Amino acid sequence: DQQVKQNSPSLSVQEGRISILNCDYTNSMFDYFLWYKKYPAEGPTFLISISSIKDKNEDGRFTVFLNKSAKHLSLHIVPSQPGDSAVYFCAASPNSGNTPLVFGKGTRLSVIA
Amino acid sequence: GAVVSQHPSWVICKSGTSVKIECRSLDFQATTMFWYRQFPKQSLMLMATSNEGSKATYEQGVEKDKFLINHASLTLSTLTVTSAHPEDSSFYICSAWSPLAGGTQETQYFGPGTRLLVL
């Protein structure tokens, strides 16, 4: 049973437009959420995070929105750039500390010039 | 951010042999290291949690006698796949965490991964 779901395996967006990547979770114990970017044959690199006490966190072109009642979060990238093309993983944890992360399957984003 | 390395980056081995994968935290001491496995088009699945100086905690369904984990120092954890079979072929990724490197989930740093192919 997948606790973190990314239902879109892929997404194509034109350069300059907004990319919206979605993530749903089922475990009410999750309190901390992170987005990672991953290139082939590399480990994930941290992008942005949000704790359940917030509903929005922004860092430059990246914004994460959390709707706790709907158990849904999304990552917005605006404007999208070709260098953003990668696989994006949503991850969740019951806290912010040394607990393992539960990952979604990832969404492959292609930004077309 | 902190750097975590893995060695080797890829390995091909014959069925029945053992393969050791190293995970090192290069510029910080990792009290906890996690080992994940990723099959094609799947998510990263946690295999085990390794705390320095103690036995690893394995996730349900992961055979501890097959996937030997050693975390003998604060900068090194090893995963040994014993008697490897083709179904063990996967991408293995470690992550390292330290309270002194920030102590938050953002400071769980991932290695670049090791691709294992068992023939």
XYZ file of C-alpha atoms in Angstrom:
232
model
C 0.000 0.000 0.000
C 1.606 3.220 -1.164
C 1.531 5.899 1.457
C 2.848 8.621 -0.849
C 1.405 8.802 -4.334
C 2.473 10.758 -7.346
C -0.171 9.847 -9.873
C 1.398 11.560 -12.879
C 4.433 9.646 -14.087
C 5.361 12.416 -16.488
C 4.683 16.047 -17.282
C 5.727 18.239 -20.203
C 5.777 22.006 -19.893
C 6.972 24.772 -22.148
C 9.857 26.916 -21.030
C 8.666 29.969 -19.125
C 5.376 28.402 -18.095
C 4.415 27.046 -14.701
C 5.065 23.405 -13.786
C 2.762 21.908 -11.187
C 3.664 18.560 -9.687
C 1.180 16.874 -7.397
C 1.518 14.483 -4.486
C -1.042 12.782 -2.255
C -0.451 10.912 0.977
C -2.529 8.607 3.102
C -0.744 8.469 6.449
C -2.091 11.054 8.911
C 1.100 10.736 10.937
C 3.132 12.449 8.244
C 4.088 15.878 9.438
C 6.952 16.871 7.217
C 7.135 16.860 3.457
C 10.008 17.316 1.067
C 10.563 17.521 -2.658
C 13.664 16.100 -4.256
C 15.033 16.413 -7.745
C 16.830 13.471 -9.271
C 18.857 13.022 -12.419
C 19.523 9.556 -13.871
C 22.170 7.535 -12.016
C 22.414 10.168 -9.297
C 21.019 10.401 -5.808
C 18.129 12.750 -5.005
C 18.991 16.335 -4.149
C 16.862 18.285 -1.725
C 14.742 21.022 -3.244
C 12.220 22.396 -0.772
C 10.279 21.272 2.276
C 7.211 22.148 4.295
C 5.996 21.221 7.732
C 2.373 20.616 8.534
C 2.054 23.852 10.481
C 2.379 25.760 7.227
C 0.396 25.701 4.035
C 2.961 27.345 1.801
C 6.708 27.613 1.531
C 8.534 29.533 -1.143
C 12.134 29.474 -2.297
C 12.907 31.386 -5.444
C 11.124 29.794 -8.370
C 9.894 26.899 -6.231
C 6.796 26.971 -4.070
C 5.285 24.066 -2.181
C 1.652 24.142 -1.117
C 0.204 21.827 1.521
C -3.479 21.048 2.003
C -3.469 18.931 5.106
C -7.193 18.257 5.161
C -6.990 16.874 1.630
C -3.649 15.170 2.318
C -2.314 16.807 -0.805
C 0.721 18.837 -1.648
C 1.997 20.365 -4.820
C 5.228 21.822 -6.119
C 5.037 24.846 -8.389
C 7.978 25.849 -10.516
C 7.693 29.203 -12.227
C 9.058 30.086 -14.650
C 10.091 26.602 -15.769
C 13.520 26.251 -17.333
C 15.026 23.463 -19.468
C 17.461 22.720 -16.627
C 14.502 21.795 -14.453
C 13.982 18.661 -16.538
C 14.444 15.770 -14.105
C 12.455 13.338 -11.988
C 10.835 14.957 -8.972
C 10.120 12.896 -5.888
C 7.743 13.807 -3.137
C 8.736 12.427 0.275
C 7.094 12.414 3.685
C 8.111 11.784 7.248
C 6.419 11.843 10.648
C 8.890 14.451 11.815
C 11.906 16.488 10.874
C 14.782 14.447 12.172
C 16.588 11.192 11.685
C 13.638 9.220 10.481
C 13.561 7.566 7.082
C 11.608 9.143 4.295
C 8.698 7.590 2.435
C 8.927 8.419 -1.240
C 6.438 8.606 -4.061
C 7.230 7.033 -7.438
C 8.305 10.315 -8.937
C 7.156 12.502 -11.805
C 9.394 13.043 -14.802
C 9.286 16.698 -15.777
C 10.331 17.732 -19.260
C 10.670 21.426 -19.903
C 10.634 22.119 -23.609
C 12.496 25.104 -24.972
C 25.474 20.950 1.270
C 27.306 18.018 2.749
C 28.707 15.334 0.492
C 27.967 11.651 0.609
C 29.820 9.290 -1.673
C 29.130 5.740 -2.723
C 31.498 3.194 -4.133
C 31.299 1.603 -6.577
C 28.980 3.634 -8.756
C 28.084 0.544 -10.716
C 28.898 -3.136 -10.520
C 28.192 -6.216 -12.581
C 28.563 -9.558 -10.896
C 27.764 -13.215 -11.422
C 24.863 -14.848 -9.686
C 25.915 -16.330 -6.342
C 28.693 -13.870 -5.614
C 28.699 -11.186 -2.929
C 28.959 -7.473 -3.551
C 29.941 -4.785 -1.048
C 28.749 -1.197 -1.452
C 30.304 1.589 0.591
C 28.620 4.777 1.708
C 30.770 7.559 3.132
C 29.935 10.938 4.563
C 32.851 13.062 3.431
C 32.618 16.214 5.509
C 30.427 15.344 8.458
C 29.876 12.539 10.915
C 26.702 10.614 10.234
C 25.087 9.094 13.282
C 22.421 7.542 11.108
C 22.590 6.151 7.616
C 19.677 4.833 5.603
C 19.823 2.369 2.739
C 17.223 2.604 -0.002
C 16.629 0.575 -3.138
C 14.990 1.760 -6.306
C 13.636 -0.505 -9.021
C 12.946 1.000 -12.474
C 10.050 3.442 -12.455
C 9.461 2.815 -8.785
C 9.986 4.907 -5.691
C 12.961 4.669 -3.401
C 12.120 1.995 -0.877
C 13.750 1.972 2.524
C 15.683 -1.212 3.212
C 17.242 -0.511 6.589
C 18.247 2.106 9.114
C 21.768 1.980 10.412
C 22.972 3.744 13.553
C 26.682 3.901 14.249
C 27.827 1.177 16.566
C 24.588 -0.749 16.676
C 22.799 -3.341 14.592
C 20.809 -2.158 11.631
C 17.031 -2.124 11.727
C 15.571 -3.771 8.645
C 12.257 -3.050 7.010
C 9.686 -5.784 6.703
C 10.466 -8.072 3.811
C 14.180 -7.242 3.671
C 16.325 -10.254 4.559
C 18.970 -9.229 7.056
C 21.108 -12.272 6.284
C 21.129 -11.398 2.622
C 21.697 -7.664 2.931
C 24.405 -7.248 5.551
C 24.795 -3.717 6.847
C 27.716 -2.512 8.888
C 28.039 1.014 10.306
C 31.325 0.699 12.121
C 32.289 4.362 12.031
C 30.584 7.725 11.882
C 31.631 8.221 8.286
C 31.211 4.780 6.753
C 28.404 2.303 6.295
C 28.591 -0.746 4.063
C 25.881 -2.840 2.448
C 26.885 -6.328 1.367
C 24.552 -8.183 -0.949
C 25.360 -11.837 -0.271
C 24.780 -14.584 -2.806
C 23.382 -12.079 -5.269
C 20.694 -13.133 -7.703
C 19.361 -11.389 -10.817
C 16.318 -10.157 -8.871
C 18.714 -8.185 -6.643
C 19.637 -6.042 -9.628
C 18.624 -2.545 -8.639
C 19.811 0.952 -7.828
C 20.989 1.162 -4.216
C 21.163 4.578 -2.565
C 22.348 5.523 0.876
C 21.655 8.654 2.832
C 23.470 10.060 5.820
C 22.110 12.162 8.641
C 23.675 13.968 11.546
C 22.286 16.287 14.184
C 25.480 18.274 13.857
C 24.922 18.796 10.149
C 21.688 20.610 10.894
C 19.616 17.862 12.399
C 16.645 18.200 10.103
C 15.285 16.162 7.242
C 16.815 18.649 4.829
C 20.161 17.464 6.102
C 19.574 13.870 5.191
C 22.064 13.846 2.351
C 21.893 11.235 -0.350
C 24.729 9.471 -2.081
C 24.855 9.199 -5.872
C 23.728 5.581 -5.821
C 25.171 2.263 -6.939
C 23.713 0.384 -9.849
C 23.982 -3.371 -9.379
C 23.472 -5.814 -12.212
C 23.542 -9.492 -11.369
C 23.952 -11.818 -14.327
